[in-house]
Each structure stands twice: as structure tokens, then as C-alpha cells.
């Protein structure tokens, strides 16, 4: 990547301010239900500490909207991080400019301090210069390892990067390397596998990848709007009427490179155990909706994708949360897991589906950034990356 990274810094005697994405999910009892966002950043923290620096970590959690919220404090995260690091983590329950500054100044080599949830202060999301200044005063070097928030220009992701030497963390570096390679120098043939809820969420990614990839496969809820664009019946499927023309244009532009479902699984309701039918893509009955790609489509997509040089996948093939509408997603995920293609998975729900299937380790790269990975694949410049120092 054309940005400086933690590997380009002499850390001896320095203090690092590291923006991480510890926005982890919690279960009903208030315990962290998946700590992978914490684990993903451990190599960056280790690298900085081993280099001889102390570490001040900043993250957001949830959407407190610029106010303190008791249930979004970070004590459970500080505790889990300390367990994972095997070292104490000091957690400062105060604004970056207040007590945190005092505590940061006492840090010695290898010490780790976690700031309070940055979104408790309105200056964070407003990218307020004074708030960014308060953050910058905590450290000598800024590190951004929060790829999942890199599409937001907030004080801790963008503003502060202009006030200190600013470098990418190892997770950020890996995200940009894998996603960037898809856009810049993919092992061809390059296929895009796109699904998920709506065309509207993915229109720019679709257009971009249709122009760039050798083949594009479309499933998921968005397939219904493509069926409508071909003048086919869609029953009660969610059809985005304002995007039918855009879909027709993509069908026209892509020609034989665009692969749409040839069969689909339909039901009257999104409900486990609801009666289902498998029908040809052109024969969705009145009163029924498309909830998954059909077995013929899943098998064809799986077979063709397995032979690609690179597959970039965003969006489940069906309502994978509700069996049996998970079958299409499972079939393509298994094919990608076994394939020797470079497989890059982006999108929050897609990553969740792959994790549920236990196949995350079998992919070349599963992005930690849902919205950020989509914006990256659209070809947008992400402000949190742009603000880092050029290599
Ligand atoms: P990602 O987060 O990976 O970008 P999306 O958010 O676009 O993916 O889409 C994920 C959602 O799409 C899932 O909740 C899934 O249930 C839904 N979905 C997939 N196929 C269909 C369908 N045929 N009808 C309705 N919803 C669907
Ligand atoms: Mg999503």
C-alpha cells in the first residue's frame, strides 16, 4: 500500500495512539459474544509494544450519539483485552482531554491504556478540531487499525491523522492489500459474486465490478429486481421499482458476463419451516417471494466460481439466517472454501454467514469492514486511509 505502516516507525520511547474498532457484539447477559474484532488488532498492539512504545487505544462502541451511556462503557472490553494480551489494561473513564491525558503521560514502555468510548463526545463524529487536538496530545504517533470505520471522517479516524505522524496498522494494511489487489491487480479471471438484500445498497459496486470483472454472478434479494428488469414475474418479492431501469442497463452492458439465477426457491413467508417451492426463474408464482437461489443455480455458480483466479464475494445468496433459505449461500461458500482461487469476502452479513458455516479460515481474506469494504470496492477514497502519511 502506498501508505506508511507501523513497520516504518522506530517505536523506541514513543507513545502510540491507536484507533481500533472494538465495536464488538454483546449477548443478552451483557457478555462479549464475539471478540474477533479485539483479536484481529493484537498483532498491531504487539508490534508497537515490542518496538518499545506504550499504547493508547481508542474505539467507539455502538451509537451513543455524543452522550455518555452506561451500557456502552468499555469495562468488559478492557477486561477481555487484558486477558488476551496477558498484561494489565488501564481504562480511563474520562474524556481524552481530561484525566486521560494525565494518565497517558505516566505510561511506560509496553503499557496499555484504553480510552472511554469516543462517541460519548459529540466532537468525535463531528470531526471537531479541538477534539482531534485532545486526541493528538495523548501520543507521538497516530496509528489507524480500524478499517471498519475508515469510511467515516471522524476526529479519531481522520482529524487526528493530520496532527501527528499517521500510519496504518497491520490489520488496515492487510485489508487494503487484499481489497486493493481485487481492484488493481487481480489474478484473473476475476469473478464478482453479489447478493444480499437490495440493489440500492450495492448499485455502485455492481456497476464498478461489471466494468472490471470477467464474470459477475448475482443472487440474493437483489436478483428479484433483475428478474423484473427482464420482464419476468416476481410475485411478492421485494422489487426496487426505481432501479429496474438501472438493472436493465447492467444486463445490457454486461451481456454474457452477467449470470443471473436460472431457478429460485420461493415461499409465501420468510419463516423457518414455511412450505417452499423451487421454480424456474421465469415462473415465480403470484403470492410467493424469492428467498434463495435454486439448487441448479447454486451448483452452476459453485462450479464456475471454483475455476476462477479471484472471487470477490459480497452479499448472501438468500435469507441465510432462516433455513432452508441458507442452502444457496452454503453451496457457494463451500465451493469458495475448496477452490484454489484467491477468495475475498466483504460485507457484514456475508462475513457472518461464512463464519457461521465455519469456513472463514478457508477464505483468503474475510474483511472486517462491512460498509467500509463496500465503499472500498466501489472505488471510493476512504477518508481514514487517505489521511495517513504516504509511504
Ligand atoms: P452484506 O452485509 O454482506 O453487504 P446485505 O446487508 O446486503 O449483505 O444483505 C444481507 C441480507 O440480505 C441478509 O439479512 C439476508 O437475509 C438478506 N437477503 C438475502 N437474500 C434475500 C432474499 N431473497 N430476500 C430477502 N432478503 C434477502
Ligand atoms: Mg449488511
Coordinates of C-alpha atoms and ligand atoms in Angstrom, one line a residue:
X1 CA 0.0 0.0 0.0
X2 CA 1.2 3.5 -0.7
X3 CA 0.9 4.5 3.0
X4 CA 3.3 4.3 5.8
X5 CA 2.6 1.5 8.3
X6 CA 3.6 0.6 11.9
X7 CA 6.6 -1.2 10.3
X8 CA 8.0 2.1 9.1
X9 CA 8.2 3.7 12.6
X10 CA 11.0 3.5 15.2
X11 CA 8.9 2.9 18.3
X12 CA 11.6 3.3 20.9
X13 CA 10.4 5.6 23.7
X14 CA 7.3 6.6 21.8
X15 CA 3.6 6.7 22.7
X16 CA 1.2 5.5 20.1
X17 CA -2.5 6.5 19.8
X18 CA -4.1 3.5 18.0
X19 CA -7.6 3.8 16.6
X20 CA -9.1 0.4 16.8
X21 CA -12.6 -1.0 16.0
X22 CA -13.6 -2.8 19.2
X23 CA -17.3 -2.4 18.3
X24 CA -18.0 -6.0 19.4
X25 CA -21.4 -7.7 19.8
X26 CA -22.8 -8.5 23.3
X27 CA -25.2 -11.2 24.4
X28 CA -28.4 -10.6 26.4
X29 CA -26.4 -11.1 29.7
X30 CA -24.0 -8.3 28.7
X31 CA -21.0 -10.6 27.9
X32 CA -19.0 -10.1 24.7
X33 CA -20.4 -12.7 22.3
X34 CA -17.6 -12.5 19.7
X35 CA -14.2 -11.0 20.4
X36 CA -12.7 -11.4 17.0
X37 CA -12.5 -7.6 16.5
X38 CA -10.3 -7.4 19.5
X39 CA -8.2 -10.4 18.4
X40 CA -7.7 -9.0 14.9
X41 CA -5.8 -6.0 16.3
X42 CA -3.5 -7.9 18.7
X43 CA -0.6 -8.2 16.2
X44 CA -0.6 -4.4 15.8
X45 CA -0.5 -3.8 19.5
X46 CA 2.2 -6.5 19.9
X47 CA 4.3 -4.9 17.2
X48 CA 4.2 -1.5 18.8
X49 CA 4.9 -2.7 22.3
X50 CA 7.7 -4.9 21.2
X51 CA 9.2 -1.9 19.4
X52 CA 9.5 -0.2 22.8
X53 CA 6.4 2.1 22.8
X54 CA 3.4 2.5 25.0
X55 CA -0.1 2.2 23.6
X56 CA -3.2 4.4 24.0
X57 CA -6.2 2.7 22.3
X58 CA -9.3 4.5 21.2
X59 CA -12.5 2.9 19.8
X60 CA -16.2 3.6 19.6
X61 CA -18.9 1.1 20.7
X62 CA -22.5 1.4 19.5
X63 CA -24.2 4.7 18.8
X64 CA -24.4 6.7 22.0
X65 CA -24.8 9.9 19.8
X66 CA -22.4 12.2 21.6
X67 CA -23.6 11.4 25.2
X68 CA -22.4 9.1 27.9
X69 CA -24.4 5.8 28.0
X70 CA -23.8 3.4 30.9
X71 CA -24.4 0.3 28.8
X72 CA -21.8 1.4 26.2
X73 CA -18.9 1.9 28.5
X74 CA -15.8 -0.2 27.8
X75 CA -15.0 -2.1 31.0
X76 CA -15.8 -5.5 29.5
X77 CA -13.7 -4.8 26.5
X78 CA -10.7 -3.6 28.7
X79 CA -11.1 -6.8 30.7
X80 CA -11.1 -9.1 27.6
X81 CA -8.2 -7.2 26.1
X82 CA -6.1 -7.6 29.2
X83 CA -6.8 -11.4 29.2
X84 CA -5.9 -11.6 25.5
X85 CA -2.7 -9.6 25.9
X86 CA -1.8 -11.1 29.2
X87 CA -1.0 -7.7 30.6
X88 CA -3.0 -5.1 32.6
X89 CA -5.0 -2.6 30.6
X90 CA -5.7 0.7 32.3
X91 CA -9.2 2.0 31.3
X92 CA -9.8 5.7 31.7
X93 CA -13.3 6.6 32.3
X94 CA -12.9 10.2 31.1
X95 CA -12.7 12.5 28.1
X96 CA -9.5 12.3 26.0
X97 CA -8.5 15.9 27.1
X98 CA -9.1 15.3 30.8
X99 CA -7.8 12.6 33.1
X100 CA -6.8 10.5 30.0
X101 CA -4.0 13.0 29.2
X102 CA -2.6 12.8 32.7
X103 CA -2.7 9.0 32.7
X104 CA -1.2 8.8 29.2
X105 CA 1.8 10.8 30.4
X106 CA 2.6 8.2 33.1
X107 CA 2.7 5.3 30.6
X108 CA 6.0 3.4 30.4
X109 CA 7.3 1.1 27.7
X110 CA 4.8 -1.6 26.9
X111 CA 1.9 -0.1 29.0
X112 CA -1.6 -0.2 27.5
X113 CA -4.3 2.4 28.2
X114 CA -7.9 2.2 26.8
X115 CA -9.8 5.5 26.4
X116 CA -13.5 5.7 27.1
X117 CA -15.9 5.2 24.2
X118 CA -15.0 8.0 21.8
X119 CA -18.6 8.5 20.7
X120 CA -19.6 9.7 24.2
X121 CA -18.4 13.1 23.0
X122 CA -20.1 15.0 20.1
X123 CA -16.6 16.2 18.8
X124 CA -15.8 12.7 17.7
X125 CA -18.4 12.2 14.9
X126 CA -18.4 15.9 14.1
X127 CA -14.6 15.7 13.5
X128 CA -14.2 18.7 15.7
X129 CA -10.7 20.1 15.5
X130 CA -10.5 20.7 19.3
X131 CA -11.5 17.1 20.0
X132 CA -8.9 15.9 17.5
X133 CA -6.3 18.1 19.2
X134 CA -7.2 16.5 22.5
X135 CA -6.5 13.1 21.0
X136 CA -3.3 14.2 19.3
X137 CA -2.0 15.5 22.7
X138 CA -2.1 11.9 24.0
X139 CA 0.7 10.5 21.8
X140 CA 3.6 11.0 19.4
X141 CA 2.4 8.8 16.6
X142 CA -1.1 8.0 15.3
X143 CA -2.0 4.5 14.1
X144 CA -5.2 3.7 12.3
X145 CA -6.1 0.0 12.5
X146 CA -9.9 0.5 12.3
X147 CA -10.6 -0.4 8.7
X148 CA -14.3 -0.9 9.6
X149 CA -14.6 2.9 10.4
X150 CA -12.2 4.1 7.7
X151 CA -15.2 5.3 5.6
X152 CA -16.1 7.8 8.3
X153 CA -14.3 11.2 8.6
X154 CA -14.4 11.4 12.4
X155 CA -11.9 13.1 14.8
X156 CA -10.3 9.8 15.7
X157 CA -10.2 8.4 12.2
X158 CA -9.4 11.4 10.1
X159 CA -8.9 14.7 12.0
X160 CA -6.2 13.5 14.3
X161 CA -4.3 12.0 11.4
X162 CA -3.4 15.5 10.2
X163 CA -2.0 16.4 13.6
X164 CA 0.5 13.6 14.2
X165 CA 2.7 11.4 12.1
X166 CA 0.0 8.9 10.9
X167 CA 0.5 5.3 9.8
X168 CA -1.6 2.2 9.1
X169 CA -1.8 -0.7 11.5
X170 CA -1.2 -4.3 10.3
X171 CA -4.9 -5.1 10.0
X172 CA -5.5 -2.0 8.0
X173 CA -2.6 -2.8 5.8
X174 CA -3.9 -6.4 5.2
X175 CA -7.4 -5.1 4.4
X176 CA -6.1 -2.6 1.9
X177 CA -3.7 -5.1 0.3
X178 CA -6.4 -7.7 -0.3
X179 CA -9.2 -5.5 -1.3
X180 CA -6.9 -3.2 -3.3
X181 CA -5.5 -6.2 -5.2
X182 CA -9.0 -7.1 -6.4
X183 CA -9.4 -3.7 -7.9
X184 CA -5.8 -3.1 -9.1
X185 CA -4.1 -6.3 -10.0
X186 CA -6.4 -9.4 -9.5
X187 CA -5.3 -12.9 -10.5
X188 CA -7.7 -13.4 -13.5
X189 CA -10.2 -14.5 -14.3
X190 CA -11.8 -12.2 -11.7
X191 CA -15.4 -13.1 -10.7
X192 CA -17.7 -11.0 -8.6
X193 CA -20.4 -12.8 -6.6
X194 CA -23.0 -10.4 -5.4
X195 CA -26.2 -10.8 -3.4
X196 CA -27.7 -9.5 -0.2
X197 CA -30.9 -7.6 0.3
X198 CA -31.1 -4.7 -2.1
X199 CA -29.7 -3.4 -5.4
X200 CA -30.0 0.0 -3.9
X201 CA -27.2 -0.8 -1.4
X202 CA -25.0 -2.3 -4.0
X203 CA -25.6 -0.3 -7.2
X204 CA -22.2 1.3 -7.4
X205 CA -20.4 -1.9 -6.5
X206 CA -22.4 -3.8 -9.2
X207 CA -21.6 -1.2 -11.8
X208 CA -18.0 -1.0 -10.8
X209 CA -17.5 -4.8 -10.8
X210 CA -19.4 -5.3 -14.0
X211 CA -17.0 -2.9 -15.7
X212 CA -13.9 -4.6 -14.1
X213 CA -14.6 -8.3 -13.6
X214 CA -14.6 -11.1 -16.1
X215 CA -17.8 -12.5 -14.8
X216 CA -20.5 -11.3 -12.4
X217 CA -22.9 -13.7 -10.6
X218 CA -26.0 -12.2 -8.9
X219 CA -28.2 -13.9 -6.3
X220 CA -29.9 -12.8 -3.1
X221 CA -32.9 -10.5 -2.8
X222 CA -31.4 -8.2 -5.4
X223 CA -32.0 -10.9 -8.1
X224 CA -35.7 -10.1 -8.0
X225 CA -35.2 -6.6 -9.4
X226 CA -33.0 -8.2 -12.2
X227 CA -35.9 -10.6 -12.9
X228 CA -38.3 -7.7 -13.1
X229 CA -35.9 -5.9 -15.5
X230 CA -36.2 -8.9 -17.8
X231 CA -40.0 -8.6 -17.7
X232 CA -40.4 -11.7 -15.6
X233 CA -42.9 -12.2 -12.8
X234 CA -41.6 -11.7 -9.3
X235 CA -44.6 -12.5 -7.1
X236 CA -44.4 -10.7 -3.7
X237 CA -40.6 -10.4 -3.8
X238 CA -39.1 -7.1 -2.8
X239 CA -38.6 -5.3 -6.2
X240 CA -37.0 -1.9 -6.2
X241 CA -39.1 -0.3 -8.9
X242 CA -36.9 2.7 -9.2
X243 CA -33.9 0.5 -10.1
X244 CA -35.5 -1.7 -12.7
X245 CA -34.0 0.5 -15.5
X246 CA -30.6 0.5 -13.9
X247 CA -30.7 -3.3 -13.8
X248 CA -31.8 -3.5 -17.4
X249 CA -28.9 -1.3 -18.3
X250 CA -26.4 -3.5 -16.5
X251 CA -27.9 -6.6 -18.2
X252 CA -27.3 -4.9 -21.5
X253 CA -23.8 -3.7 -20.7
X254 CA -22.6 -7.0 -19.2
X255 CA -24.0 -9.3 -21.8
X256 CA -22.8 -12.9 -21.3
X257 CA -20.6 -11.9 -18.4
X258 CA -23.6 -11.5 -16.1
X259 CA -25.0 -14.6 -14.6
X260 CA -28.5 -14.4 -13.1
X261 CA -30.3 -17.3 -11.3
X262 CA -32.0 -19.8 -13.6
X263 CA -34.0 -21.3 -10.7
X264 CA -35.1 -19.9 -7.3
X265 CA -36.5 -21.1 -4.0
X266 CA -39.8 -19.3 -3.2
X267 CA -42.1 -19.2 -0.2
X268 CA -45.1 -17.2 0.9
X269 CA -43.4 -16.1 4.1
X270 CA -39.9 -15.7 5.5
X271 CA -40.3 -18.3 8.1
X272 CA -38.4 -21.5 9.1
X273 CA -40.5 -24.5 8.0
X274 CA -42.8 -22.5 5.7
X275 CA -43.7 -24.5 2.6
X276 CA -41.2 -23.8 -0.2
X277 CA -41.1 -24.5 -3.9
X278 CA -38.2 -24.5 -6.4
X279 CA -39.3 -22.9 -9.6
X280 CA -37.6 -21.7 -12.8
X281 CA -36.5 -18.0 -12.5
X282 CA -39.2 -17.0 -15.0
X283 CA -42.0 -18.8 -13.1
X284 CA -42.3 -17.2 -9.7
X285 CA -46.0 -17.7 -8.7
X286 CA -48.3 -14.9 -7.6
X287 CA -48.2 -14.5 -3.8
X288 CA -44.8 -16.2 -3.5
X289 CA -41.4 -14.5 -3.0
X290 CA -37.8 -15.3 -4.0
X291 CA -35.9 -16.2 -0.8
X292 CA -32.9 -18.1 -2.2
X293 CA -31.2 -19.2 -5.4
X294 CA -32.3 -22.6 -6.5
X295 CA -30.2 -25.8 -6.5
X296 CA -29.4 -25.7 -10.2
X297 CA -28.2 -22.1 -9.9
X298 CA -26.2 -22.8 -6.7
X299 CA -24.5 -25.7 -8.4
X300 CA -23.7 -23.8 -11.6
X301 CA -22.4 -20.7 -9.6
X302 CA -20.3 -23.1 -7.4
X303 CA -18.8 -24.9 -10.3
X304 CA -17.9 -21.8 -12.3
X305 CA -16.6 -19.9 -9.3
X306 CA -14.3 -22.7 -8.3
X307 CA -12.3 -22.3 -11.6
X308 CA -11.7 -18.5 -11.2
X309 CA -8.4 -16.8 -10.4
X310 CA -10.0 -14.4 -7.9
X311 CA -13.5 -14.3 -6.5
X312 CA -14.8 -11.3 -4.6
X313 CA -18.0 -12.0 -2.7
X314 CA -20.4 -9.6 -1.2
X315 CA -23.9 -10.5 -0.2
X316 CA -25.6 -13.8 0.7
X317 CA -27.4 -15.7 -1.9
X318 CA -30.6 -16.0 0.2
X319 CA -32.1 -15.4 3.6
X320 CA -29.3 -17.4 5.2
X321 CA -30.5 -16.7 8.7
X322 CA -33.6 -18.7 8.1
X323 CA -33.2 -22.3 7.0
X324 CA -33.8 -23.7 4.4
X325 CA -33.1 -20.4 2.7
X326 CA -29.4 -20.8 3.6
X327 CA -28.8 -23.6 1.1
X328 CA -27.6 -21.4 -1.8
X329 CA -25.2 -19.4 0.4
X330 CA -23.8 -22.6 1.9
X331 CA -23.2 -24.1 -1.6
X332 CA -21.3 -21.1 -2.9
X333 CA -19.4 -20.7 0.4
X334 CA -18.3 -24.4 0.3
X335 CA -17.2 -24.1 -3.3
X336 CA -15.1 -21.0 -2.5
X337 CA -13.6 -22.7 0.6
X338 CA -12.4 -25.6 -1.5
X339 CA -11.3 -23.6 -4.5
X340 CA -7.7 -22.5 -5.1
X341 CA -8.9 -19.1 -6.3
X342 CA -8.0 -16.0 -4.2
X343 CA -11.2 -15.5 -2.3
X344 CA -12.0 -12.1 -0.8
X345 CA -15.2 -11.8 1.3
X346 CA -16.6 -8.3 2.1
X347 CA -19.8 -7.2 3.8
X348 CA -21.1 -7.6 7.3
X349 CA -23.7 -10.2 6.6
X350 CA -21.6 -12.2 4.2
X351 CA -18.8 -12.4 6.7
X352 CA -21.3 -13.5 9.3
X353 CA -22.6 -16.2 7.0
X354 CA -19.1 -17.5 6.3
X355 CA -18.3 -17.5 10.0
X356 CA -21.5 -19.4 10.9
X357 CA -20.5 -22.1 8.3
X358 CA -17.1 -22.4 10.0
X359 CA -15.4 -21.5 6.6
X360 CA -13.8 -18.2 7.5
X361 CA -10.3 -19.7 7.7
X362 CA -10.7 -21.3 4.3
X363 CA -11.1 -17.9 2.6
X364 CA -8.0 -15.9 1.5
X365 CA -9.4 -12.9 3.3
X366 CA -12.6 -12.0 5.1
X367 CA -12.9 -8.3 5.5
X368 CA -13.6 -6.9 9.0
X369 CA -15.2 -3.8 7.5
X370 CA -18.8 -4.2 6.3
X371 CA -19.7 -0.7 4.9
X372 CA -16.1 0.2 4.5
X373 CA -15.3 -2.8 2.3
X374 CA -18.3 -2.0 0.1
X375 CA -17.2 1.7 -0.3
X376 CA -13.6 0.5 -1.0
X377 CA -14.9 -1.9 -3.7
X378 CA -17.0 1.0 -5.2
X379 CA -13.6 2.6 -5.8
X380 CA -14.2 5.4 -3.2
X381 CA -11.4 7.0 -1.4
X382 CA -11.9 6.2 2.3
X383 CA -11.1 9.3 4.4
X384 CA -9.4 7.3 7.2
X385 CA -7.0 5.8 4.7
X386 CA -6.4 9.0 2.6
X387 CA -5.4 10.9 5.8
X388 CA -2.5 8.6 6.6
X389 CA 1.1 9.5 5.6
X390 CA 2.1 8.5 2.1
X391 CA 4.9 5.9 2.0
Ligands
LIG1 P1 -23.7 -7.6 3.4 O1 -24.0 -7.1 4.8 O2 -22.9 -8.8 3.4 O3 -23.3 -6.5 2.5 P2 -26.5 -7.2 2.8 O4 -26.7 -6.4 4.0 O5 -26.7 -6.6 1.5 O6 -25.2 -8.1 2.9 O7 -27.6 -8.4 2.8 C1 -27.8 -9.3 3.8 C2 -29.2 -9.6 4.0 O8 -29.9 -9.9 2.8 C3 -29.4 -10.8 4.9 O9 -30.0 -10.4 6.1 C4 -30.3 -11.7 4.1 O10 -31.4 -12.3 4.8 C5 -30.9 -10.8 3.0 N1 -31.4 -11.5 1.8 C6 -30.6 -12.3 1.1 N2 -31.4 -12.8 0.1 C7 -32.7 -12.3 0.3 C8 -33.9 -12.5 -0.4 N3 -34.0 -13.3 -1.5 N4 -35.0 -11.8 0.1 C9 -34.9 -11.0 1.1 N5 -33.7 -10.8 1.8 C10 -32.6 -11.5 1.4
LIG2 MG1 -25.4 -5.8 5.7

